[in-house]
Coordinates of C-alpha atoms in Angstrom, one line a residue:
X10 CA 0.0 0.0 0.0
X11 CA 0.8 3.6 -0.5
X12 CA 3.3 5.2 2.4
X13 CA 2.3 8.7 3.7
X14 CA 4.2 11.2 5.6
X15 CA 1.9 13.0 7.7
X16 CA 3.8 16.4 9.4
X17 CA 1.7 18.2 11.9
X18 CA 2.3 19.7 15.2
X19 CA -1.5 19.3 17.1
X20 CA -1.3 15.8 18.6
X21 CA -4.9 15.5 18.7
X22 CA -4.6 15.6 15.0
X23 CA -1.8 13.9 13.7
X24 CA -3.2 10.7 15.7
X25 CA -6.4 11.1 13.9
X26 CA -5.2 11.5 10.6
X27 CA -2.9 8.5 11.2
X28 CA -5.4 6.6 12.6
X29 CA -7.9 7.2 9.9
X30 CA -5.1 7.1 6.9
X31 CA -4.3 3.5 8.3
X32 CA -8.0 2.6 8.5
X33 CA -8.3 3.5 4.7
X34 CA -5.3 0.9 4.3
X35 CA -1.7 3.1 3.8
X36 CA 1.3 3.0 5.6
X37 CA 1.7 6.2 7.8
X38 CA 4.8 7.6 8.7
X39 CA 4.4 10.6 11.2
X40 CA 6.1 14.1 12.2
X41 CA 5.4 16.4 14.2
X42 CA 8.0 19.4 13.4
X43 CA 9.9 21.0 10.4
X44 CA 13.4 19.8 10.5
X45 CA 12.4 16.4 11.5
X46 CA 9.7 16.0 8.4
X47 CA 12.3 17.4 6.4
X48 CA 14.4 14.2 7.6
X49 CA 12.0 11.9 6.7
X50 CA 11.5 12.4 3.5
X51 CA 14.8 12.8 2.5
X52 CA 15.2 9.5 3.9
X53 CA 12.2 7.4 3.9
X54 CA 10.6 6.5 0.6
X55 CA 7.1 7.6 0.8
X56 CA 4.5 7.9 -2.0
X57 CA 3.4 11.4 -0.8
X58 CA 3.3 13.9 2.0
X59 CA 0.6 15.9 3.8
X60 CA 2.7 18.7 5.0
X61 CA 1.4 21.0 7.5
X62 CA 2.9 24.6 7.7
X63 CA 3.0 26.1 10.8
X64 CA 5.9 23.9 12.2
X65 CA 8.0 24.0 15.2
X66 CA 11.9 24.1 14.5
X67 CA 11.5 24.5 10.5
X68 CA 8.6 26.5 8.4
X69 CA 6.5 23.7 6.3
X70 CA 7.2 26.6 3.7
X71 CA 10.6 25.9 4.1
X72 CA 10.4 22.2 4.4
X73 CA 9.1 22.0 0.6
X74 CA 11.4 24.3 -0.8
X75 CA 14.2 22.5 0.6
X76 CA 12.5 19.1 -0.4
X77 CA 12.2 20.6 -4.4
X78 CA 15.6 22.0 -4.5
X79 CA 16.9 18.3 -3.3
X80 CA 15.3 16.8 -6.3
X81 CA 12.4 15.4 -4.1
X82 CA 9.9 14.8 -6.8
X83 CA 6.8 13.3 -4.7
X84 CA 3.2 14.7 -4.1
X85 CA 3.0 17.1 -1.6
X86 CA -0.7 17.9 0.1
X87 CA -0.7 21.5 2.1
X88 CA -2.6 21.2 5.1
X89 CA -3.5 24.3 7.1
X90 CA -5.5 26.8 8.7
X91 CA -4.2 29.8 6.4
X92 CA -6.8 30.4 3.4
X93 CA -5.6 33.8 2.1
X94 CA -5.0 33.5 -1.7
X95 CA -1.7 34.4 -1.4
X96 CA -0.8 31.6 0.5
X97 CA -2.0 29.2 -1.7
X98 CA -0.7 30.7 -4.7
X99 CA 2.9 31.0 -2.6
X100 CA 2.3 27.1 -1.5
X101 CA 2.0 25.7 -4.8
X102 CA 4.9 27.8 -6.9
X103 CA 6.8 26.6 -3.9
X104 CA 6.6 23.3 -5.1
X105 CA 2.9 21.8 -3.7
X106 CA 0.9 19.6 -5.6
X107 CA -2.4 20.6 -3.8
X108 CA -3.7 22.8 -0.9
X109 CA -6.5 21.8 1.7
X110 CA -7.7 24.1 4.0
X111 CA -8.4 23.5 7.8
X112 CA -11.3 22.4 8.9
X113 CA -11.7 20.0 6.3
X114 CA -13.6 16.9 6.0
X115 CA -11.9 13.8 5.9
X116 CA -13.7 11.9 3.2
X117 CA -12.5 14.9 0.7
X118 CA -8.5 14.8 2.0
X119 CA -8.9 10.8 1.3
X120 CA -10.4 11.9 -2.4
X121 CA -7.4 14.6 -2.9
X122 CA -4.4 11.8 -1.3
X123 CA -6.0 9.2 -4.4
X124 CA -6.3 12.0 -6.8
X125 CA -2.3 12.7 -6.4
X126 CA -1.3 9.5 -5.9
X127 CA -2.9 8.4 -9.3
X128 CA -1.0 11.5 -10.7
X129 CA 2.4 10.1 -9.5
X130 CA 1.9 6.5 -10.6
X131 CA 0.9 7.9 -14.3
X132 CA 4.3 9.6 -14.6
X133 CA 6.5 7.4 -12.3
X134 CA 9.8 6.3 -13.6
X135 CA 9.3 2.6 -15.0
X136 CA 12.5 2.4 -17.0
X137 CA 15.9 2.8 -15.3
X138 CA 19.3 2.5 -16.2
X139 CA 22.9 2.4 -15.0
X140 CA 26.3 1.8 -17.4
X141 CA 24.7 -0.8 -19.6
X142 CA 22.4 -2.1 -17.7
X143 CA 18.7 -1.6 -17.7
X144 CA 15.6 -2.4 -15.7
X145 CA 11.9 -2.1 -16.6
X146 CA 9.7 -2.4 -14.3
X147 CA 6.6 -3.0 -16.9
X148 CA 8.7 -5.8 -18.5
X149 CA 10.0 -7.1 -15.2
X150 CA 13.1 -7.5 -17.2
X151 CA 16.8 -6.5 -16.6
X152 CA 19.7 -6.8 -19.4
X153 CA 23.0 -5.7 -19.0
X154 CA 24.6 -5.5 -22.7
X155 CA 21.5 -6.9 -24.9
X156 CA 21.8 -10.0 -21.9
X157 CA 19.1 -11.0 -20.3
X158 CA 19.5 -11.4 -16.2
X159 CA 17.7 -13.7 -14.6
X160 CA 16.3 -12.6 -11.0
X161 CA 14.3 -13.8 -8.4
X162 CA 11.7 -11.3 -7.1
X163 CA 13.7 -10.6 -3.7
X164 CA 16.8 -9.2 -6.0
X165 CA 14.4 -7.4 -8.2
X166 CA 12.9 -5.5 -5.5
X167 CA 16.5 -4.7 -4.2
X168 CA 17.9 -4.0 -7.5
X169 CA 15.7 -1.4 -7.6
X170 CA 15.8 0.1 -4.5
X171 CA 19.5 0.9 -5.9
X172 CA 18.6 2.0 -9.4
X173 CA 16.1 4.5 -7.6
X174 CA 19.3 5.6 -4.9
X175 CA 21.3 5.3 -8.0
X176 CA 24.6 7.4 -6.7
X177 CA 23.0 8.1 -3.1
X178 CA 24.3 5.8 -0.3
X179 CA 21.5 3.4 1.4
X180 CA 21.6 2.7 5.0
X181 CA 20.9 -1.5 5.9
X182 CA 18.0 -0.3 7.5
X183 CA 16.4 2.0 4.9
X184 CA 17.0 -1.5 2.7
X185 CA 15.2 -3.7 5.3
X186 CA 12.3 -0.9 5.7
X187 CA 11.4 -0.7 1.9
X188 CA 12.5 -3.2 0.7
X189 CA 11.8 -6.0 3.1
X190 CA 9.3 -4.0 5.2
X191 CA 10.9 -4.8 8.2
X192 CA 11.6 -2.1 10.6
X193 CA 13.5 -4.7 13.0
X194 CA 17.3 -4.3 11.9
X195 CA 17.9 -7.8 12.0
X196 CA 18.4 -8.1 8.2
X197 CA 21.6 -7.4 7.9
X198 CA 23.6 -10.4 6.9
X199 CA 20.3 -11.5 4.9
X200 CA 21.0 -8.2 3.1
X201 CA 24.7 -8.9 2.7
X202 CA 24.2 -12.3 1.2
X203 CA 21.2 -10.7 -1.8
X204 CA 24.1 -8.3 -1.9
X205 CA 26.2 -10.6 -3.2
X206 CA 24.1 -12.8 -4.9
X207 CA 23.4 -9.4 -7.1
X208 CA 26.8 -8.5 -7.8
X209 CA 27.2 -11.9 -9.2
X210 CA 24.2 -11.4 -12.1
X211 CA 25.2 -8.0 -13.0
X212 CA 28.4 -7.4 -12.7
X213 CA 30.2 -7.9 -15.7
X214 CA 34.6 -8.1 -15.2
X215 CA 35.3 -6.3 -18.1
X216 CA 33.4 -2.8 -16.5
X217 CA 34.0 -1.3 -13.6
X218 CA 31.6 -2.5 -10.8
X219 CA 28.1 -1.0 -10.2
X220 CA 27.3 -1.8 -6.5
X221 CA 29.9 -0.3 -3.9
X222 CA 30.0 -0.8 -0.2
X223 CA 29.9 2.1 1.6
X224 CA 31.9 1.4 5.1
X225 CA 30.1 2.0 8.0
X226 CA 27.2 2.7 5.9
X227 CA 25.4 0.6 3.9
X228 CA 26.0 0.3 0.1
X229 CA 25.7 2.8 -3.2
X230 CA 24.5 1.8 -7.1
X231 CA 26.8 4.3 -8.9
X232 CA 26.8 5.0 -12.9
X233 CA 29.9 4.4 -14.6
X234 CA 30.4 7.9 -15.5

């Protein structure tokens, strides 16, 4: 299912959206102040985020720009109490995708969260591709050099979770979140060991590798420049 980031500051609130949004059947991933939504998404693959303005510690205002000028490409849903025209029109050419105001009625942010998420999933990336490999996810199919590779769905999934970090390091336990859906941490060697059962499809000895350890960290898909 669809993974939300909900950022708002009332308690009262935030439980009840969370509550309700989980009711309805996504995965909700909560906040409660600027700079640690900001965080979140730039760590956490979520589907979309109902952002909330009037923050502690970081503007929500802020929190998008900073989200578009990092590449963050996901629908963003402003919740709040402000209804001036001017702060809608200064929400949305800062980067939102829509604007509700508070108090709204839950049935119609349920019909706006669908109406972006059907937006995203129309212009989602389905091809990807590092060096001379490629992956479509349509297909199901991944060649590297007009070869055909063979996966199971496990390595798939993981391969990519990489191609869509491609160049950005991944922690384990980003890995075991999305990829697994295990929050637990105690994936690791199971991690390591599809780690190396990936390298051994697609890498190819006569190119430089595409999967890189990153010590202390986790690992890194890089494109052979």
């Amino acid at each position: 299912m669809p993974r939300l980031l909900v950022v708002e500051d009332q308690p009262k609130l935030l439980q009840s959206l969370e509550r309700g949004l989980r009711e309805e059947g996504y995965e909700v991933v909560t906040s409660s102040d600027g700079r640690d939504a900001y965080e979140q998404a730039s760590t956490t693959l979520v589907d979309a985020v109902i952002l909330d303005l009037m923050l502690p510690k970081r503007d929500g205002m802020e929190v998008l720009r900073g989200l578009r000028s990092d590449g963050f490409s996901k629908p963003v849903l402003i919740l709040t109490a402000r209804d001036e025209v001017e702060a809608r029109v200064e929400g949305l050419d800062s980067g939102a995708d829509d604007y509700l105001v508070k108090p709204f009625a839950f049935v119609e942010l349920l019909a706006r969260v669908r109406a972006l998420l059907r937006r995203d999933v129309l212009s989602r990336e389905l091809c990807f591709q590092a060096d001379d490999l490629e992956m479509n996810l349509v297909a199901r199919s991944v060649v590297r050099g007009g070869v055909e590779i063979d996966l199971t769905r496990r390595e798939f999934e993981l391969l990519e979770f990489l191609l869509r970090h491609k160049n950005t390091p991944v922690t384990r336990e980003m890995i075991a979140r999305d990829v697994w859906k295990e929050a637990t941490g105690t994936l690791t060697n199971t991690i390591d060991v599809y780690i190396t059962l990936l390298r051994k499809k697609i890498e190819k000895p006569d190119r430089p590798p595409l999967i890189h350890t990153v010590r202390g960290v986790g690992y890194v898909l890089k494109d052979v420049a």
